[in-house]
PDB file of N, CA and C in Angstrom:
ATOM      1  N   UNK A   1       0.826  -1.185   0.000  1.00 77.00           N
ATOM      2  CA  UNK A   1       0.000   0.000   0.000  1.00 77.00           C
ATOM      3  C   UNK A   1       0.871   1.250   0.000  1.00 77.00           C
ATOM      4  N   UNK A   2       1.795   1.127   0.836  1.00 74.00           N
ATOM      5  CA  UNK A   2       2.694   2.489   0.896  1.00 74.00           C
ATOM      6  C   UNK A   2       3.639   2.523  -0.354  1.00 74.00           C
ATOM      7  N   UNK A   3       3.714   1.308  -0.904  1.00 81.00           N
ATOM      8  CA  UNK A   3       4.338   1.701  -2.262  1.00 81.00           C
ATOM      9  C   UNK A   3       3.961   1.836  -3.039  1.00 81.00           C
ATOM     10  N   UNK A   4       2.912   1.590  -2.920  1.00 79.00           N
ATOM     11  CA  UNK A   4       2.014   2.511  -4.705  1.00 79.00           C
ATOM     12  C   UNK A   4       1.293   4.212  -4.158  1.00 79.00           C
ATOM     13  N   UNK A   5       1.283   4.673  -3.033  1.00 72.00           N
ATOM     14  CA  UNK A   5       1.539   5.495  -2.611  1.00 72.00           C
ATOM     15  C   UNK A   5       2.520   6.667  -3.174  1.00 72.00           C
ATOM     16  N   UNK A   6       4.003   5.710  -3.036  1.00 77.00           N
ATOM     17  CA  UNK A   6       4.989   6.200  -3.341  1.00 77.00           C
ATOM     18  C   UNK A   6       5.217   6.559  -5.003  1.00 77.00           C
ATOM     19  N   UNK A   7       4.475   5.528  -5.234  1.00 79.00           N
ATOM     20  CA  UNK A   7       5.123   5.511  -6.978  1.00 79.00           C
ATOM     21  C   UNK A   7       4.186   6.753  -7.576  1.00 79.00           C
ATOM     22  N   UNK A   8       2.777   6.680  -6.727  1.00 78.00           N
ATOM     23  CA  UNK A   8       1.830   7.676  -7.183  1.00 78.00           C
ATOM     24  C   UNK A   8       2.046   9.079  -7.283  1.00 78.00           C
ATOM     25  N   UNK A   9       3.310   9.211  -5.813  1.00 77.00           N
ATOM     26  CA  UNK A   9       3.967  10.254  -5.411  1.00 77.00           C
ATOM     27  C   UNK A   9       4.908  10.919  -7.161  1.00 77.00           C
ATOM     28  N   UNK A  10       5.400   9.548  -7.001  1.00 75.00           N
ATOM     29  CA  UNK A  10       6.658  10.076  -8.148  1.00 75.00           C
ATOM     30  C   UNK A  10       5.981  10.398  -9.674  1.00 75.00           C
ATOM     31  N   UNK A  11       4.646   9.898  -9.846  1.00 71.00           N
ATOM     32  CA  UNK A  11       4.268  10.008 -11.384  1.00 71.00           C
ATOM     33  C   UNK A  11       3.711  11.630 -11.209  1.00 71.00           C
ATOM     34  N   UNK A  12       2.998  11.734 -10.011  1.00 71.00           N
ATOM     35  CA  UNK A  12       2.581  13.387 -10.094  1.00 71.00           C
ATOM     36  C   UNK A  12       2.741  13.940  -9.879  1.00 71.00           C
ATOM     37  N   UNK A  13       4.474  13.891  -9.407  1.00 70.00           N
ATOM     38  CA  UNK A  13       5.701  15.022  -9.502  1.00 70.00           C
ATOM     39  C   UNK A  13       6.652  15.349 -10.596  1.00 70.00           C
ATOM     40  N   UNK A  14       5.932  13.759 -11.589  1.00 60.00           N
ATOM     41  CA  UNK A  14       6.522  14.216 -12.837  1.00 60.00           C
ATOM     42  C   UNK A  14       5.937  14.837 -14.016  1.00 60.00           C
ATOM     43  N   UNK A  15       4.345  14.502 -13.873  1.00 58.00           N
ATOM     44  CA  UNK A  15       3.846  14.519 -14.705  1.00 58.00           C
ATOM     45  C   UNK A  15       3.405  16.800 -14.639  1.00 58.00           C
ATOM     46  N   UNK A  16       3.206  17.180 -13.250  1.00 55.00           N
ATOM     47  CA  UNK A  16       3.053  18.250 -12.887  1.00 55.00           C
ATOM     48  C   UNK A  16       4.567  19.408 -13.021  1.00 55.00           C
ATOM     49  N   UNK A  17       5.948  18.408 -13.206  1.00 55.00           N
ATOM     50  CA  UNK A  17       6.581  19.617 -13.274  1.00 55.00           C
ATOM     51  C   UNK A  17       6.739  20.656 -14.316  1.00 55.00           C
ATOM     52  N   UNK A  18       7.684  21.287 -14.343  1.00 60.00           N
ATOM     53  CA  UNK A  18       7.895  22.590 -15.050  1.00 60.00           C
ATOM     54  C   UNK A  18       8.160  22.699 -16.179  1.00 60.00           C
ATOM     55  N   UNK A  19       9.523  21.783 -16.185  1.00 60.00           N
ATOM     56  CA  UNK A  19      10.118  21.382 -17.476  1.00 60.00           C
ATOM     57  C   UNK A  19       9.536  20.584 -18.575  1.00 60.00           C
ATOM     58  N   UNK A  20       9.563  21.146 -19.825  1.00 58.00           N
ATOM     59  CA  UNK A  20       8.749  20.805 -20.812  1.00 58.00           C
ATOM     60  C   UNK A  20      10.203  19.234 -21.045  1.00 58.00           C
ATOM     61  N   UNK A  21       9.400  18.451 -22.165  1.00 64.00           N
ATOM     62  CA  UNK A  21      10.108  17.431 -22.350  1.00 64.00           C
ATOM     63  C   UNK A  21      10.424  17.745 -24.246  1.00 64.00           C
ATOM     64  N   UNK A  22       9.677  18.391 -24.517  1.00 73.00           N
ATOM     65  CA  UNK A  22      10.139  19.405 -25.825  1.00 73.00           C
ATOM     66  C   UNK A  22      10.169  20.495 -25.967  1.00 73.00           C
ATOM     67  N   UNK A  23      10.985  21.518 -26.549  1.00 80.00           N
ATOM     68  CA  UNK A  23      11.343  22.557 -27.019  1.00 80.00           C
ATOM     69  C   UNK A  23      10.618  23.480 -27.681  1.00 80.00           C
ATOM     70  N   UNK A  24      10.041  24.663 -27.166  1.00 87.00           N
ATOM     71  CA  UNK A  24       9.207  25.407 -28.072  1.00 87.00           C
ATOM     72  C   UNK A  24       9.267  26.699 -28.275  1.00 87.00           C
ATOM     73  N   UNK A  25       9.248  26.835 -29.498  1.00 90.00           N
ATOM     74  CA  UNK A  25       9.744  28.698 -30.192  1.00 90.00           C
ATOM     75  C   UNK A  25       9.000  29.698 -29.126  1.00 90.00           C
ATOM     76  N   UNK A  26       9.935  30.363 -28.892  1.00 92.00           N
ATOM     77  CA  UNK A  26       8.683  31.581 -27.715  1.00 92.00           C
ATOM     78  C   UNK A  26       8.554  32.772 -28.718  1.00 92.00           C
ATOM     79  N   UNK A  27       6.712  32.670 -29.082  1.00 91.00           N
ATOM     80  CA  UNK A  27       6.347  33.242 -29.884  1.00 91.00           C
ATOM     81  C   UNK A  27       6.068  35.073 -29.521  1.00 91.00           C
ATOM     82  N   UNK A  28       6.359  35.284 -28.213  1.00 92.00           N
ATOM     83  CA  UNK A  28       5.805  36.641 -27.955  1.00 92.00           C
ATOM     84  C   UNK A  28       6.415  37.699 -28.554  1.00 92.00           C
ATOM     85  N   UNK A  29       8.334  37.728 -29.211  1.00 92.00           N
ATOM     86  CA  UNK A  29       8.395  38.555 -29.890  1.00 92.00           C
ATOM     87  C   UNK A  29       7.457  39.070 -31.262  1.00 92.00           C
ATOM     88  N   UNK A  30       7.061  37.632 -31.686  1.00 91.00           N
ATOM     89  CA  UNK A  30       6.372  37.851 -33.301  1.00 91.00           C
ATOM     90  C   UNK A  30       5.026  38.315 -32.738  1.00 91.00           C
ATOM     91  N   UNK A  31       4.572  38.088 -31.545  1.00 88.00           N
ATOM     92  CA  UNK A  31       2.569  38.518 -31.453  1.00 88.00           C
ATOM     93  C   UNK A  31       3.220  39.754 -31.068  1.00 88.00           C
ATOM     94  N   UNK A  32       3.810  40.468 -30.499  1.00 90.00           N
ATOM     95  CA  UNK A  32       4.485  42.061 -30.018  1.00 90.00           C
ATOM     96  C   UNK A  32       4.266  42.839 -30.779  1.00 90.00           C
ATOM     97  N   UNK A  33       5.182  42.395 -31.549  1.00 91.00           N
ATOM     98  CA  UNK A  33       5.463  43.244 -33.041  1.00 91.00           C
ATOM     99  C   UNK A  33       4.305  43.110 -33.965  1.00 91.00           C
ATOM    100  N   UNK A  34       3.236  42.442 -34.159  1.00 88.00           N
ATOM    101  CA  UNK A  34       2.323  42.047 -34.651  1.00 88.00           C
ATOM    102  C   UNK A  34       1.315  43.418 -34.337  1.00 88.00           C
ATOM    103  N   UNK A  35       0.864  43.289 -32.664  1.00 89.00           N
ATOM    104  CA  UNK A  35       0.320  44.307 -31.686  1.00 89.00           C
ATOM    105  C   UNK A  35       0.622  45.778 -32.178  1.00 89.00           C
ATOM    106  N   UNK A  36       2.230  45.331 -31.903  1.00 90.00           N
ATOM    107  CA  UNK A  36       2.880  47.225 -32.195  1.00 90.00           C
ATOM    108  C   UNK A  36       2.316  47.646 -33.602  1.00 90.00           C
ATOM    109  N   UNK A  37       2.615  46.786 -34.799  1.00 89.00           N
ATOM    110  CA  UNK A  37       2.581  47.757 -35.833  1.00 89.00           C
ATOM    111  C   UNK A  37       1.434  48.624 -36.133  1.00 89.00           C
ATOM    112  N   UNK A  38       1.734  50.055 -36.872  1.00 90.00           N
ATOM    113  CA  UNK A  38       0.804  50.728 -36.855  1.00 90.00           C
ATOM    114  C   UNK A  38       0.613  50.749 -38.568  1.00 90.00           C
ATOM    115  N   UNK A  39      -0.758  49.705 -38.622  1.00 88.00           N
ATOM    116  CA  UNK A  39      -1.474  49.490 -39.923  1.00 88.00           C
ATOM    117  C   UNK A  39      -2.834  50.038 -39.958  1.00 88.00           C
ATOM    118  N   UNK A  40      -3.128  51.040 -38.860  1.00 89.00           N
ATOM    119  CA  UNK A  40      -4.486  51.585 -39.016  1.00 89.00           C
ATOM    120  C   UNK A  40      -5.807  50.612 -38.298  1.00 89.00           C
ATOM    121  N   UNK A  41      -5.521  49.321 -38.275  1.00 88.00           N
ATOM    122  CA  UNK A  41      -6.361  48.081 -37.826  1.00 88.00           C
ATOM    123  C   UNK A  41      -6.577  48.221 -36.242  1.00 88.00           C
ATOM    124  N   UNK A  42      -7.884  48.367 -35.585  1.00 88.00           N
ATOM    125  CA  UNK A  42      -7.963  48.749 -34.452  1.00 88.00           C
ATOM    126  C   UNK A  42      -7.005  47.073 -33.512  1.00 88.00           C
ATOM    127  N   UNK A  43      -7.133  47.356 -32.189  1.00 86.00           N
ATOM    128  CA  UNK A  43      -5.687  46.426 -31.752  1.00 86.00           C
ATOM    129  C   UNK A  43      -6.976  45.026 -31.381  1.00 86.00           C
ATOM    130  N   UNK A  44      -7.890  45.332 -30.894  1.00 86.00           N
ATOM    131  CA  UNK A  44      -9.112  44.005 -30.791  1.00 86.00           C
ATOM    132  C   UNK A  44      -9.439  43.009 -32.548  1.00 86.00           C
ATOM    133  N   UNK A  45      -8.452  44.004 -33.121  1.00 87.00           N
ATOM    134  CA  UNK A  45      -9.035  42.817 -34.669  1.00 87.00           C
ATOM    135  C   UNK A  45      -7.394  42.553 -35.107  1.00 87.00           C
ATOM    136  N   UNK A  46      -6.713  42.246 -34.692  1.00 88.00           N
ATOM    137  CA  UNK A  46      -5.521  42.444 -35.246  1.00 88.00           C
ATOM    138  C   UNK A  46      -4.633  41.237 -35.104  1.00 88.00           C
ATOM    139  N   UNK A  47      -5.749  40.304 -34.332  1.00 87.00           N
ATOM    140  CA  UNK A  47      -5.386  38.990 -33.838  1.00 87.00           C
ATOM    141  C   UNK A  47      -5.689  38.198 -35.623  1.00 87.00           C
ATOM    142  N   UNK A  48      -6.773  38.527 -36.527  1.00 88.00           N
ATOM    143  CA  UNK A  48      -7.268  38.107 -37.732  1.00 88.00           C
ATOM    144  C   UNK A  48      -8.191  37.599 -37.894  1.00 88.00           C
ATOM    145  N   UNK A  49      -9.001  36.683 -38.745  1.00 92.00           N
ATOM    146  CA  UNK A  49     -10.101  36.255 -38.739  1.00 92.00           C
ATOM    147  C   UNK A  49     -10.815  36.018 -37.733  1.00 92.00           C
ATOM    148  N   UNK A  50     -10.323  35.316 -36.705  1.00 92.00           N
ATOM    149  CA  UNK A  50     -11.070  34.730 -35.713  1.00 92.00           C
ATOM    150  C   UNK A  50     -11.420  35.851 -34.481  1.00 92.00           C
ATOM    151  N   UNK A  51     -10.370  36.839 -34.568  1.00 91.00           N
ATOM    152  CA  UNK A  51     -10.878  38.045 -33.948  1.00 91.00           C
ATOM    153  C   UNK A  51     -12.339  38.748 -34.431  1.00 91.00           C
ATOM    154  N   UNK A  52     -12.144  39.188 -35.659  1.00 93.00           N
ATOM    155  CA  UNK A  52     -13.174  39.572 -36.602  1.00 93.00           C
ATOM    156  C   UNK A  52     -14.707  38.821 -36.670  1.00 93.00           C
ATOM    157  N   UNK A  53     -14.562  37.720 -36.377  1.00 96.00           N
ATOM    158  CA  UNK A  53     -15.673  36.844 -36.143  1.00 96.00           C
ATOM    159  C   UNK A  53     -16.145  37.373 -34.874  1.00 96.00           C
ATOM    160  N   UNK A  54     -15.268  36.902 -33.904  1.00 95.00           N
ATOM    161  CA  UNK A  54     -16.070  36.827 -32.771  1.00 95.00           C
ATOM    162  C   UNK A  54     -16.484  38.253 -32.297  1.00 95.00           C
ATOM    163  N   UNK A  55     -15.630  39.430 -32.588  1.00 94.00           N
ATOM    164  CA  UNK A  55     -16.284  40.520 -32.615  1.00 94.00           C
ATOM    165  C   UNK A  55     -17.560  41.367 -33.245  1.00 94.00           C
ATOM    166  N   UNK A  56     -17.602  40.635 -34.022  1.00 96.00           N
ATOM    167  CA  UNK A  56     -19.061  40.511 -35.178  1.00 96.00           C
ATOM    168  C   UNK A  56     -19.822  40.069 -33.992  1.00 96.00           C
ATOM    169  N   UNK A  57     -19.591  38.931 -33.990  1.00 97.00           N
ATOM    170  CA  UNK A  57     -21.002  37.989 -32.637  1.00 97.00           C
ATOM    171  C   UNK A  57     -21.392  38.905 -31.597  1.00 97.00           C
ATOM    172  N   UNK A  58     -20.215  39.171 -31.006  1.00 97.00           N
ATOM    173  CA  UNK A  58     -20.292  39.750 -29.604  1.00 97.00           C
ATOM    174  C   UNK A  58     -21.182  41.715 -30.187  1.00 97.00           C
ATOM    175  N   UNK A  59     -20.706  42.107 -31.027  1.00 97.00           N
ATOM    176  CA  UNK A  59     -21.745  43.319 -31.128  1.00 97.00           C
ATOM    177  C   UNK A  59     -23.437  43.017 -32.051  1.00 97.00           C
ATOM    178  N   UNK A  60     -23.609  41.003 -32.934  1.00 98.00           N
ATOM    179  CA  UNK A  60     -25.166  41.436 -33.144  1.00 98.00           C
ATOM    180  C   UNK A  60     -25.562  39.938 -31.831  1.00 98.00           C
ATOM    181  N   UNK A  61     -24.903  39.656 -30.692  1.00 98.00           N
ATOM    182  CA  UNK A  61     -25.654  39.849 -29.492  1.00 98.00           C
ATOM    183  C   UNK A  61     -25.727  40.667 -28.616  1.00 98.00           C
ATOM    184  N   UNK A  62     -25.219  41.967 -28.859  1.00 98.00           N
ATOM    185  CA  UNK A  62     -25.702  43.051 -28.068  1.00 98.00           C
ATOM    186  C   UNK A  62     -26.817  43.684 -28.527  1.00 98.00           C
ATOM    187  N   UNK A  63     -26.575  44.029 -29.773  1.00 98.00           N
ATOM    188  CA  UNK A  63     -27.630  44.610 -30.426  1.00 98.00           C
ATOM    189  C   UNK A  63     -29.175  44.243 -30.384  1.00 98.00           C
ATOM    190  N   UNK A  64     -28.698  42.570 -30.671  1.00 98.00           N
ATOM    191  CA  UNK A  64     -30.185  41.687 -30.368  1.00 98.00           C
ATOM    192  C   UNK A  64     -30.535  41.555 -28.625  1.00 98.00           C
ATOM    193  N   UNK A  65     -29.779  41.556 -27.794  1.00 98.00           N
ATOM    194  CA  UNK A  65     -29.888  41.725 -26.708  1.00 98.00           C
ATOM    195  C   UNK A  65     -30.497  43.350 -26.101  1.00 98.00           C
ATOM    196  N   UNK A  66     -30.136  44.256 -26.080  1.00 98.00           N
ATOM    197  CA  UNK A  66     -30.878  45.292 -26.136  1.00 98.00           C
ATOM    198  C   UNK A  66     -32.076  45.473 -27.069  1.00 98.00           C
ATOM    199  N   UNK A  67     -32.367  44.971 -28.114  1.00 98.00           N
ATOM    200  CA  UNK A  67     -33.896  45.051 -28.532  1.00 98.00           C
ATOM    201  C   UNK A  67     -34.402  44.321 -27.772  1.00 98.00           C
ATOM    202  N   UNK A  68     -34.282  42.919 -27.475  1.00 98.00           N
ATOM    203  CA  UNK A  68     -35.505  42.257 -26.388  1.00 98.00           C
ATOM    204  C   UNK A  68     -35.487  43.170 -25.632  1.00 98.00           C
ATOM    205  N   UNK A  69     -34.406  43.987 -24.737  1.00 98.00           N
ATOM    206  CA  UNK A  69     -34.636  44.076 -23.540  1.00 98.00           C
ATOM    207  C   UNK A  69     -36.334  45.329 -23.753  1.00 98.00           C
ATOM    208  N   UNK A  70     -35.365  45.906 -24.298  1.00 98.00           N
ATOM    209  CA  UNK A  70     -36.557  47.149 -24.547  1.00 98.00           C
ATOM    210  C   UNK A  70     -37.815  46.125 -25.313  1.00 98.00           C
ATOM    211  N   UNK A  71     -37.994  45.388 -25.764  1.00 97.00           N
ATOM    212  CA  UNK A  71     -39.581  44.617 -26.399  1.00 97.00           C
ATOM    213  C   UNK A  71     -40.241  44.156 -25.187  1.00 97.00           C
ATOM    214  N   UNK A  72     -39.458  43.579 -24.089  1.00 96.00           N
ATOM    215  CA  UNK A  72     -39.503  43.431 -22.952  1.00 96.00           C
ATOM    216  C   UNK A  72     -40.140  44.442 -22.290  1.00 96.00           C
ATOM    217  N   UNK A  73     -39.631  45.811 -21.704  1.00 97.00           N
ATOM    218  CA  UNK A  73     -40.070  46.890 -21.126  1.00 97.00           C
ATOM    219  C   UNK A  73     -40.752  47.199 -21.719  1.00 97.00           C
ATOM    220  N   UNK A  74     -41.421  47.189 -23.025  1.00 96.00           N
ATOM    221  CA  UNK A  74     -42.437  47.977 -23.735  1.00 96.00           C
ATOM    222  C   UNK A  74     -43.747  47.021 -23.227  1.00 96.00           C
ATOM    223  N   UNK A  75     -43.328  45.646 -23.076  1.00 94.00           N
ATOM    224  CA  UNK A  75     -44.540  45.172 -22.526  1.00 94.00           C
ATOM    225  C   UNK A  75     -45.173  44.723 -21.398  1.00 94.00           C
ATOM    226  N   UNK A  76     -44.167  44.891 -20.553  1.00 93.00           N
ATOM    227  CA  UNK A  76     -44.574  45.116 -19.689  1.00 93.00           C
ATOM    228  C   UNK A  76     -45.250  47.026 -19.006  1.00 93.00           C
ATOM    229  N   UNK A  77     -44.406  47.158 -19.842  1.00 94.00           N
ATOM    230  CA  UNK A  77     -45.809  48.906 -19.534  1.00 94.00           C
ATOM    231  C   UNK A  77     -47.141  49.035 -19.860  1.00 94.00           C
ATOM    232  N   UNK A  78     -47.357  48.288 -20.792  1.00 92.00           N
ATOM    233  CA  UNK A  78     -48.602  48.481 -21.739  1.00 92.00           C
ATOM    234  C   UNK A  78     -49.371  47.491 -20.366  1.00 92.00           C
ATOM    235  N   UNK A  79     -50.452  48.216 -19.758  1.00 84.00           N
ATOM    236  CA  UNK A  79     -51.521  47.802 -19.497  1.00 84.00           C
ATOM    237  C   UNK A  79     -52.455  46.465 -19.766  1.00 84.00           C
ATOM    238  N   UNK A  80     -52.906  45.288 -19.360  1.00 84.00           N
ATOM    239  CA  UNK A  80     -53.133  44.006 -19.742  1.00 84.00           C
ATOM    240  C   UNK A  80     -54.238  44.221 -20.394  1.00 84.00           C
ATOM    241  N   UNK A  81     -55.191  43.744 -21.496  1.00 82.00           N
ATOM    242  CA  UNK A  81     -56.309  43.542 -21.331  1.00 82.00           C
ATOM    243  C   UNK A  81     -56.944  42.744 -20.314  1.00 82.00           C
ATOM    244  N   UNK A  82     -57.922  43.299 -20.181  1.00 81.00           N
ATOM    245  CA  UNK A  82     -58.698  41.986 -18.999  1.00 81.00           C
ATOM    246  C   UNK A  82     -60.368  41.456 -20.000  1.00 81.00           C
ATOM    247  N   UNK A  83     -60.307  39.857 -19.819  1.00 75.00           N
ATOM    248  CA  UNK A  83     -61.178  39.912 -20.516  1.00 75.00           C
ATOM    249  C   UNK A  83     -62.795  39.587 -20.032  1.00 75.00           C
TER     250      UNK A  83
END
């Protein structure tokens, strides 16, 4: 029992450490310089398509989100019929 304990010890001190077991380009100079340049492109779209998308979404669910709200308040003001 205490040795699978132990071994359990050693796999999720290995599997959790720091050190990568491969090598990888550190990309932050190229997204920097990407950020910095001044091409006129506001800095929220500059990531590329997938920026552009999701910024599309995110302003026609606001848009559609503020019309319910107000279709919402409009009807609830209006007086019920009673029948």
């Amino acid at each position: 029992m205490l040795r699978n304990l132990l071994v359990l010890r050693h796999v999720s001190q290995r599997t959790l450490s720091s050190s990568s077991r491969r090598s990888l380009q550190n990309k932050v100079p190229l997204k920097q310089k990407l950020f910095q340049e001044d091409n006129g492109i506001p800095v929220h779209l500059k990531g590329g398509v997938g920026d552009a998308l999701l910024y599309r979404l995110t302003m026609t669910l606001t848009v559609v989100g503020t019309g319910y709200v107000f279709y919402e308040l409009f009807n609830a003001a209006m007086p019920k019929k009673q029948k």
